[in-house]
mmCIF file of C-alpha atoms in Angstrom:
data_model
loop_
_atom_site.group_PDB
_atom_site.id
_atom_site.type_symbol
_atom_site.label_atom_id
_atom_site.label_comp_id
_atom_site.label_asym_id
_atom_site.label_seq_id
_atom_site.Cartn_x
_atom_site.Cartn_y
_atom_site.Cartn_z
ATOM 1 C CA MET A 1 91.745 143.958 92.736
ATOM 2 C CA ALA A 2 87.968 144.557 92.855
ATOM 3 C CA PHE A 3 87.007 142.305 95.771
ATOM 4 C CA ALA A 4 88.689 140.205 98.459
ATOM 5 C CA ASN A 5 87.121 138.057 101.160
ATOM 6 C CA TYR A 6 87.782 138.574 104.844
ATOM 7 C CA ALA A 7 90.596 136.012 104.957
ATOM 8 C CA ALA A 8 92.458 137.747 102.114
ATOM 9 C CA LEU A 9 91.909 141.201 103.601
ATOM 10 C CA ALA A 10 93.228 140.078 106.982
ATOM 11 C CA ARG A 11 96.195 138.301 105.452
ATOM 12 C CA LEU A 12 97.200 141.333 103.381
ATOM 13 C CA GLY A 13 96.255 143.899 106.026
ATOM 14 C CA LEU A 14 93.560 145.667 103.952
ATOM 15 C CA GLY A 15 90.247 147.307 104.750
ATOM 16 C CA LEU A 16 86.833 146.319 103.400
ATOM 17 C CA ASP A 17 86.903 149.080 100.787
ATOM 18 C CA SER A 18 90.433 148.361 99.635
ATOM 19 C CA ALA A 19 91.082 148.212 95.919
ATOM 20 C CA GLY A 20 94.038 148.533 93.626
ATOM 21 C CA GLU A 21 96.555 146.499 91.741
ATOM 22 C CA LEU A 22 97.364 143.177 93.371
ATOM 23 C CA ALA A 23 100.930 143.368 92.093
ATOM 24 C CA ARG A 24 101.731 146.126 94.586
ATOM 25 C CA PHE A 25 101.687 143.446 97.291
ATOM 26 C CA SER A 26 104.371 141.435 95.513
ATOM 27 C CA GLY A 27 107.573 140.796 97.356
ATOM 28 C CA SER A 28 109.831 142.057 94.560
ATOM 29 C CA PRO A 29 109.666 143.578 91.066
ATOM 30 C CA GLU A 30 110.394 140.157 89.615
ATOM 31 C CA SER A 31 107.515 138.531 91.475
ATOM 32 C CA ALA A 32 105.243 141.455 90.420
ATOM 33 C CA ALA A 33 106.133 140.794 86.794
ATOM 34 C CA GLU A 34 105.463 137.080 87.239
ATOM 35 C CA LEU A 35 102.078 137.894 88.786
ATOM 36 C CA ARG A 36 101.053 140.131 85.860
ATOM 37 C CA THR A 37 102.106 137.421 83.408
ATOM 38 C CA TYR A 38 100.092 134.830 85.323
ATOM 39 C CA LEU A 39 96.997 137.074 85.373
ATOM 40 C CA ARG A 40 97.234 137.650 81.603
ATOM 41 C CA ARG A 41 97.401 133.891 81.046
ATOM 42 C CA CYS A 42 94.344 133.387 83.208
ATOM 43 C CA SER A 43 92.400 136.078 81.337
ATOM 44 C CA GLY A 44 93.026 134.302 78.056
ATOM 45 C CA SER A 45 92.152 130.791 79.246
ATOM 46 C CA ARG A 46 88.759 129.165 79.594
ATOM 47 C CA SER A 47 90.120 126.674 82.137
ATOM 48 C CA PRO A 48 91.479 127.445 85.622
ATOM 49 C CA LEU A 49 95.262 127.691 85.732
ATOM 50 C CA LEU A 50 97.539 126.673 88.564
ATOM 51 C CA GLY A 51 100.333 129.022 89.561
ATOM 52 C CA ALA A 52 102.461 130.311 92.410
ATOM 53 C CA ILE A 53 102.804 133.931 93.565
ATOM 54 C CA GLU A 54 104.603 135.779 96.350
ATOM 55 C CA LEU A 55 102.741 138.459 98.346
ATOM 56 C CA ARG A 56 103.681 140.696 101.252
ATOM 57 C CA GLY A 57 101.377 140.227 104.234
ATOM 58 C CA ALA A 58 100.167 142.606 106.920
ATOM 59 C CA ASP A 59 103.241 141.808 109.016
ATOM 60 C CA GLY A 60 105.578 142.715 106.168
ATOM 61 C CA GLY A 61 106.658 139.134 105.627
ATOM 62 C CA ILE A 62 106.746 137.509 102.207
ATOM 63 C CA THR A 63 104.595 134.408 101.742
ATOM 64 C CA ARG A 64 104.503 132.134 98.728
ATOM 65 C CA PHE A 65 100.971 131.099 97.778
ATOM 66 C CA ARG A 66 99.637 128.405 95.541
ATOM 67 C CA CYS A 67 97.120 130.001 93.229
ATOM 68 C CA HIS A 68 94.184 128.764 91.139
ATOM 69 C CA GLY A 69 93.092 131.456 88.669
ATOM 70 C CA GLY A 70 89.981 131.304 86.517
ATOM 71 C CA LEU A 71 88.241 133.671 84.114
ATOM 72 C CA LEU A 72 84.845 134.914 85.314
ATOM 73 C CA GLN A 73 84.093 137.511 82.640
ATOM 74 C CA PRO A 74 86.188 138.212 79.535
ATOM 75 C CA ALA A 75 87.231 141.725 78.628
ATOM 76 C CA GLN A 76 84.663 143.745 76.652
ATOM 77 C CA GLY A 77 85.693 147.056 75.197
ATOM 78 C CA ASP A 78 87.052 149.239 77.957
ATOM 79 C CA THR A 79 85.882 146.788 80.627
ATOM 80 C CA PRO A 80 88.794 144.648 81.796
ATOM 81 C CA ALA A 81 88.461 140.918 82.308
ATOM 82 C CA ARG A 82 87.308 139.722 85.729
ATOM 83 C CA LEU A 83 89.306 136.896 87.282
ATOM 84 C CA LEU A 84 88.778 134.768 90.345
ATOM 85 C CA LEU A 85 91.920 133.877 92.276
ATOM 86 C CA ARG A 86 91.978 131.293 95.020
ATOM 87 C CA LEU A 87 95.106 131.481 97.154
ATOM 88 C CA SER A 88 96.371 128.797 99.510
ATOM 89 C CA GLU A 89 99.469 129.041 101.646
ATOM 90 C CA GLY A 90 102.282 126.546 101.395
ATOM 91 C CA SER A 91 101.097 125.058 104.698
ATOM 92 C CA ASP A 92 98.140 123.649 102.789
ATOM 93 C CA GLU A 93 100.623 121.271 101.210
ATOM 94 C CA ARG A 94 100.651 119.490 104.549
ATOM 95 C CA PHE A 95 96.975 118.715 104.093
ATOM 96 C CA ALA A 96 97.672 117.448 100.602
ATOM 97 C CA ALA A 97 100.391 115.224 102.058
ATOM 98 C CA LEU A 98 97.980 114.077 104.759
ATOM 99 C CA THR A 99 95.358 113.303 102.141
ATOM 100 C CA GLN A 100 97.902 111.279 100.202
ATOM 101 C CA LYS A 101 98.855 109.458 103.396
ATOM 102 C CA VAL A 102 95.212 108.597 104.012
ATOM 103 C CA ARG A 103 94.949 107.257 100.464
ATOM 104 C CA ASP A 104 98.088 105.193 101.009
ATOM 105 C CA LEU A 105 96.653 103.825 104.260
ATOM 106 C CA ASP A 106 93.393 102.959 102.508
ATOM 107 C CA ASP A 107 95.363 101.081 99.867
ATOM 108 C CA GLU A 108 97.288 99.262 102.596
ATOM 109 C CA VAL A 109 94.040 98.340 104.370
ATOM 110 C CA ARG A 110 92.638 96.944 101.129
ATOM 111 C CA ARG A 111 95.812 94.942 100.523
ATOM 112 C CA ARG A 112 95.727 93.567 104.054
ATOM 113 C CA ARG A 113 92.069 92.647 103.746
ATOM 114 C CA ARG A 114 92.832 90.753 100.565
ATOM 115 C CA THR A 115 95.717 89.013 102.325
ATOM 116 C CA GLN A 116 93.481 88.214 105.294
ATOM 117 C CA ALA A 117 90.851 86.741 102.982
ATOM 118 C CA LEU A 118 93.500 84.543 101.347
ATOM 119 C CA LEU A 119 94.810 83.428 104.749
ATOM 120 C CA GLU A 120 91.296 82.621 105.963
ATOM 121 C CA GLU A 121 90.681 80.580 102.834
ATOM 122 C CA ALA A 122 93.981 78.739 103.351
ATOM 123 C CA LEU A 123 93.033 78.123 106.985
ATOM 124 C CA ARG A 124 89.687 76.666 105.949
ATOM 125 C CA ASP A 125 91.468 74.406 103.459
ATOM 126 C CA ARG A 126 93.892 73.331 106.196
ATOM 127 C CA ASP A 127 90.996 72.539 108.536
ATOM 128 C CA VAL A 128 89.374 70.391 105.861
ATOM 129 C CA LEU A 129 92.651 68.533 105.285
ATOM 130 C CA MET A 130 93.172 68.047 109.028
ATOM 131 C CA ARG A 131 89.673 66.628 109.432
ATOM 132 C CA GLU A 132 90.242 64.287 106.538
ATOM 133 C CA LEU A 133 93.565 63.222 108.075
ATOM 134 C CA HIS A 134 91.980 62.506 111.477
ATOM 135 C CA HIS A 135 89.195 60.589 109.738
ATOM 136 C CA ARG A 136 91.630 58.432 107.775
ATOM 137 C CA VAL A 137 93.815 57.797 110.829
ATOM 138 C CA LYS A 138 90.741 56.801 112.832
ATOM 139 C CA ASN A 139 89.650 54.374 110.118
ATOM 140 C CA ASN A 140 93.135 52.862 109.903
ATOM 141 C CA ILE A 141 93.252 52.440 113.675
ATOM 142 C CA HIS A 142 89.884 50.696 113.667
ATOM 143 C CA MET A 143 91.158 48.386 110.949
ATOM 144 C CA LEU A 144 94.277 47.567 112.993
ATOM 145 C CA ALA A 145 92.164 47.042 116.104
ATOM 146 C CA GLY A 146 90.000 44.617 114.155
ATOM 147 C CA MET A 147 93.078 42.688 113.026
ATOM 148 C CA LEU A 148 94.361 42.487 116.615
ATOM 149 C CA SER A 149 90.972 41.309 117.839
ATOM 150 C CA ALA A 150 90.968 38.581 115.215
ATOM 151 C CA ALA A 151 94.461 37.515 116.286
ATOM 152 C CA ARG A 152 93.324 37.552 119.935
ATOM 153 C CA ARG A 153 90.483 35.161 119.191
ATOM 154 C CA GLU A 154 92.862 32.734 117.508
ATOM 155 C CA THR A 155 95.601 32.725 120.148
ATOM 156 C CA VAL A 156 95.728 30.150 122.915
ATOM 157 C CA ALA A 157 98.775 31.446 124.801
ATOM 158 C CA PRO A 158 97.731 33.552 127.844
ATOM 159 C CA GLU A 159 100.758 35.812 127.578
ATOM 160 C CA ALA A 160 100.109 36.520 123.892
ATOM 161 C CA ALA A 161 96.438 37.149 124.626
ATOM 162 C CA MET A 162 97.382 39.682 127.319
ATOM 163 C CA VAL A 163 99.733 41.528 124.957
ATOM 164 C CA LEU A 164 97.097 41.623 122.213
ATOM 165 C CA ASP A 165 94.473 42.903 124.667
ATOM 166 C CA GLU A 166 96.793 45.705 125.764
ATOM 167 C CA ALA A 167 97.599 46.675 122.176
ATOM 168 C CA THR A 168 93.897 46.678 121.245
ATOM 169 C CA ARG A 169 93.043 48.846 124.239
ATOM 170 C CA ARG A 170 95.781 51.334 123.388
ATOM 171 C CA LEU A 171 94.686 51.552 119.770
ATOM 172 C CA ALA A 172 91.108 52.128 120.906
ATOM 173 C CA ALA A 173 92.243 55.054 123.070
ATOM 174 C CA VAL A 174 94.144 56.632 120.170
ATOM 175 C CA GLY A 175 91.192 56.053 117.842
ATOM 176 C CA ALA A 176 88.847 57.769 120.293
ATOM 177 C CA VAL A 177 91.094 60.844 120.301
ATOM 178 C CA HIS A 178 91.095 61.108 116.513
ATOM 179 C CA GLN A 179 87.331 60.626 116.483
ATOM 180 C CA MET A 180 86.922 63.588 118.849
ATOM 181 C CA LEU A 181 89.332 65.729 116.831
ATOM 182 C CA TYR A 182 87.465 64.866 113.635
ATOM 183 C CA LEU A 183 84.075 65.834 115.065
ATOM 184 C CA LYS A 184 85.188 69.074 116.735
ATOM 185 C CA ASP A 185 84.929 72.513 115.123
ATOM 186 C CA ASN A 186 88.025 73.583 117.059
ATOM 187 C CA LEU A 187 91.082 71.754 115.742
ATOM 188 C CA ARG A 188 93.377 73.305 118.350
ATOM 189 C CA GLY A 189 92.383 70.786 121.004
ATOM 190 C CA VAL A 190 89.636 68.901 122.833
ATOM 191 C CA HIS A 191 87.700 69.634 126.008
ATOM 192 C CA GLY A 192 89.278 67.829 128.934
ATOM 193 C CA ASP A 193 86.040 66.790 130.646
ATOM 194 C CA GLU A 194 84.678 65.121 127.512
ATOM 195 C CA PHE A 195 88.100 63.674 126.702
ATOM 196 C CA VAL A 196 88.786 61.883 130.002
ATOM 197 C CA THR A 197 85.158 60.826 130.510
ATOM 198 C CA ARG A 198 84.860 59.233 127.082
ATOM 199 C CA ILE A 199 88.175 57.391 127.176
ATOM 200 C CA ALA A 200 87.793 56.281 130.802
ATOM 201 C CA THR A 201 84.249 55.062 130.178
ATOM 202 C CA MET A 202 85.395 53.080 127.144
ATOM 203 C CA ILE A 203 88.189 51.403 129.129
ATOM 204 C CA MET A 204 86.068 50.653 132.195
ATOM 205 C CA GLU A 205 83.188 49.304 130.100
ATOM 206 C CA GLY A 206 85.640 47.038 128.284
ATOM 207 C CA ALA A 207 86.680 45.653 131.668
ATOM 208 C CA GLY A 208 83.071 45.344 132.883
ATOM 209 C CA ALA A 209 83.696 47.861 135.691
ATOM 210 C CA ARG A 210 81.871 50.962 134.461
ATOM 211 C CA GLU A 211 79.945 51.369 137.718
ATOM 212 C CA GLN A 212 83.187 51.566 139.693
ATOM 213 C CA LEU A 213 84.340 54.722 137.907
ATOM 214 C CA SER A 214 83.964 58.159 139.478
ATOM 215 C CA VAL A 215 84.956 61.155 137.326
ATOM 216 C CA ALA A 216 85.531 64.772 138.369
ATOM 217 C CA ALA A 217 86.790 66.698 135.328
ATOM 218 C CA GLU A 218 86.968 70.353 134.377
ATOM 219 C CA PRO A 219 86.429 71.577 130.772
ATOM 220 C CA ILE A 220 90.083 72.499 130.247
ATOM 221 C CA GLU A 221 91.258 72.413 126.641
ATOM 222 C CA ILE A 222 93.861 69.762 125.912
ATOM 223 C CA PRO A 223 96.119 70.775 122.994
ATOM 224 C CA ASN A 224 96.257 68.458 120.013
ATOM 225 C CA ASP A 225 99.898 67.499 120.509
ATOM 226 C CA ALA A 226 99.159 66.307 124.054
ATOM 227 C CA ALA A 227 95.850 64.544 123.351
ATOM 228 C CA VAL A 228 97.168 61.202 122.063
ATOM 229 C CA PRO A 229 99.971 60.798 124.673
ATOM 230 C CA LEU A 230 97.523 61.734 127.433
ATOM 231 C CA ALA A 231 94.978 59.209 126.161
ATOM 232 C CA LEU A 232 97.616 56.470 126.323
ATOM 233 C CA VAL A 233 98.653 57.627 129.817
ATOM 234 C CA LEU A 234 95.050 57.477 130.999
ATOM 235 C CA ASN A 235 94.669 54.039 129.454
ATOM 236 C CA GLU A 236 97.726 52.694 131.300
ATOM 237 C CA LEU A 237 96.765 54.226 134.649
ATOM 238 C CA LEU A 238 93.222 52.862 134.494
ATOM 239 C CA ALA A 239 94.482 49.457 133.372
ATOM 240 C CA ASN A 240 96.884 49.368 136.337
ATOM 241 C CA ALA A 241 94.114 50.450 138.693
ATOM 242 C CA LEU A 242 91.852 47.657 137.452
ATOM 243 C CA LYS A 243 94.607 45.030 137.711
ATOM 244 C CA HIS A 244 96.030 45.983 141.085
ATOM 245 C CA ALA A 245 93.215 47.762 142.926
ATOM 246 C CA ALA A 246 91.289 44.776 144.253
ATOM 247 C CA ARG A 247 90.071 45.086 147.836
ATOM 248 C CA ALA A 248 91.053 42.597 150.524
ATOM 249 C CA ASP A 249 87.841 40.637 149.845
ATOM 250 C CA GLY A 250 88.766 40.290 146.159
ATOM 251 C CA THR A 251 86.161 42.718 144.820
ATOM 252 C CA CYS A 252 87.132 45.626 142.578
ATOM 253 C CA GLY A 253 87.132 48.909 144.443
ATOM 254 C CA ARG A 254 86.171 52.277 143.060
ATOM 255 C CA VAL A 255 88.475 54.161 140.719
ATOM 256 C CA TYR A 256 88.558 57.944 141.074
ATOM 257 C CA LEU A 257 89.540 59.969 138.041
ATOM 258 C CA GLY A 258 90.317 63.675 138.308
ATOM 259 C CA PHE A 259 91.190 66.270 135.709
ATOM 260 C CA ALA A 260 91.675 69.864 136.838
ATOM 261 C CA GLU A 261 93.894 72.924 136.771
ATOM 262 C CA VAL A 262 96.080 73.040 139.877
ATOM 263 C CA ASP A 263 98.650 75.793 140.490
ATOM 264 C CA ALA A 264 98.622 76.897 136.819
ATOM 265 C CA ALA A 265 99.273 73.297 135.661
ATOM 266 C CA ILE A 266 96.920 70.700 134.210
ATOM 267 C CA GLU A 267 96.644 67.693 136.516
ATOM 268 C CA LEU A 268 95.365 64.212 135.670
ATOM 269 C CA SER A 269 94.963 61.865 138.629
ATOM 270 C CA VAL A 270 93.848 58.241 138.954
ATOM 271 C CA GLU A 271 93.217 56.843 142.433
ATOM 272 C CA ASP A 272 92.085 53.369 143.448
ATOM 273 C CA GLU A 273 90.919 51.616 146.618
ATOM 274 C CA GLY A 274 93.439 48.805 146.455
ATOM 275 C CA PRO A 275 96.180 48.013 148.964
ATOM 276 C CA GLY A 276 98.556 50.544 147.429
ATOM 277 C CA PHE A 277 102.153 49.819 146.470
ATOM 278 C CA ASP A 278 105.682 51.082 146.789
ATOM 279 C CA PRO A 279 106.657 52.619 143.417
ATOM 280 C CA LEU A 280 110.212 51.343 143.965
ATOM 281 C CA ILE A 281 109.030 47.737 144.382
ATOM 282 C CA GLN A 282 106.897 46.696 141.421
ATOM 283 C CA THR A 283 106.067 43.664 139.358
ATOM 284 C CA SER A 284 107.492 43.606 135.876
ATOM 285 C CA ARG A 285 104.034 44.099 134.368
ATOM 286 C CA ARG A 286 103.258 47.136 136.513
ATOM 287 C CA ALA A 287 106.781 48.477 135.986
ATOM 288 C CA SER A 288 106.423 48.279 132.207
ATOM 289 C CA GLY A 289 103.082 50.104 132.327
ATOM 290 C CA LEU A 290 104.388 52.876 134.556
ATOM 291 C CA GLY A 291 107.541 53.115 132.450
ATOM 292 C CA LEU A 292 105.357 53.830 129.431
ATOM 293 C CA VAL A 293 103.478 56.450 131.462
ATOM 294 C CA ARG A 294 106.730 58.166 132.430
ATOM 295 C CA GLY A 295 107.938 58.205 128.830
ATOM 296 C CA LEU A 296 104.673 59.634 127.518
ATOM 297 C CA THR A 297 104.602 62.223 130.302
ATOM 298 C CA ARG A 298 108.088 63.404 129.366
ATOM 299 C CA GLN A 299 106.907 63.655 125.769
ATOM 300 C CA ILE A 300 104.348 66.322 126.733
ATOM 301 C CA GLY A 301 106.802 68.074 129.052
ATOM 302 C CA GLY A 302 105.133 66.918 132.270
ATOM 303 C CA SER A 303 105.905 65.064 135.477
ATOM 304 C CA PHE A 304 104.593 61.811 136.951
ATOM 305 C CA SER A 305 104.301 60.860 140.605
ATOM 306 C CA VAL A 306 102.806 58.031 142.669
ATOM 307 C CA GLY A 307 101.637 58.366 146.250
ATOM 308 C CA PRO A 308 99.056 57.122 148.743
ATOM 309 C CA GLY A 309 95.407 57.818 148.022
ATOM 310 C CA ARG A 310 92.653 58.978 150.358
ATOM 311 C CA THR A 311 91.454 55.421 151.004
ATOM 312 C CA GLY A 312 94.859 53.786 151.304
ATOM 313 C CA GLY A 313 95.199 52.847 147.655
ATOM 314 C CA ALA A 314 97.585 54.293 145.101
ATOM 315 C CA ARG A 315 97.195 57.751 143.591
ATOM 316 C CA CYS A 316 98.981 58.410 140.315
ATOM 317 C CA VAL A 317 99.299 62.018 139.172
ATOM 318 C CA VAL A 318 100.420 63.464 135.843
ATOM 319 C CA ARG A 319 101.056 67.214 135.727
ATOM 320 C CA PHE A 320 101.859 69.216 132.604
ATOM 321 C CA HIS A 321 101.514 72.707 131.159
ATOM 322 C CA ASP A 322 99.883 73.857 127.962
ATOM 323 C CA ARG A 323 102.985 74.472 125.850
ATOM 324 C CA ARG A 324 101.076 76.865 123.601
ATOM 325 C CA GLU A 325 100.768 79.284 126.528
ATOM 326 C CA THR A 326 104.442 78.806 127.373
ATOM 327 C CA VAL A 327 105.481 79.667 123.808
ATOM 328 C CA ALA A 328 103.147 82.698 123.776
ATOM 329 C CA ALA A 329 104.568 83.939 127.078
ATOM 330 C CA ALA A 330 108.132 83.518 125.800
ATOM 331 C CA GLY A 331 107.273 85.519 122.688
ATOM 332 C CA THR A 332 105.820 88.313 124.831
ATOM 333 C CA LEU A 333 108.982 88.470 126.941
ATOM 334 C CA GLN A 334 111.177 88.667 123.837
ATOM 335 C CA GLN A 335 109.134 91.576 122.542
#
């Protein structure tokens, strides 16, 4: 041993001027013989060789080292070969394992990124298909509405005309929803303020009472699965308000439409300035309309109530929750 760095000297308990045969630090005669054999192999090889040796440290303990041995200068005459040995303790294997773990994690990240890219592509394809579906449904609804309008023009029976008008109005409400879903970048739902304003305006304009409508709506997102039922509910409530909300002098009173979040629930309200009514005593026409409202409200997991309004008329309220948030909350609790 001609030279050792500070780390080797400290590990073996040697001074700066220490020299001698490295084999004397071996843990046993067998390990000393293995060390000499390893050094001879290194002296005869042009490439570094990997090996393992056992040496006694300054504390007297035996440590097994991983060793990389390379030839610096071959033997010449009486001058022995000069070798360079790089020793690393077995604990360095932990760093090798850590390095391998990092490589494995990098591979996993790459795999997940590829999977994410595929999922994003599939999501884009799904969005395109959904838009195309909404577009086709909207076109089919417009075609059906046109057929009903043609039948309405040909009918002479008042009762049949009323039924056709109601069916046309309901189809128009559903068509408006699909039009909004088709035009929106977000296919998860529609903004509540735009939703109720557009549908209510369409219905009131069709009845020639646009100026009587007052809207107060918040931009709460309405989920897709609730959009069509809610559009039909709004259509029925506004139709009832227009039919039964006449003032005492026969003129049509104002209709107040509200859409807001109240006590963690989404609330849709329609209030008129008519004489009001007892929900238990209704005409068959009103009863059928409110029956449809109740059925549609149950479909979206909500509740429906009728009470007196601020001006003495009727106030109809539909309350429901965003079921996406309910499902997400349930999943969190299960976790």
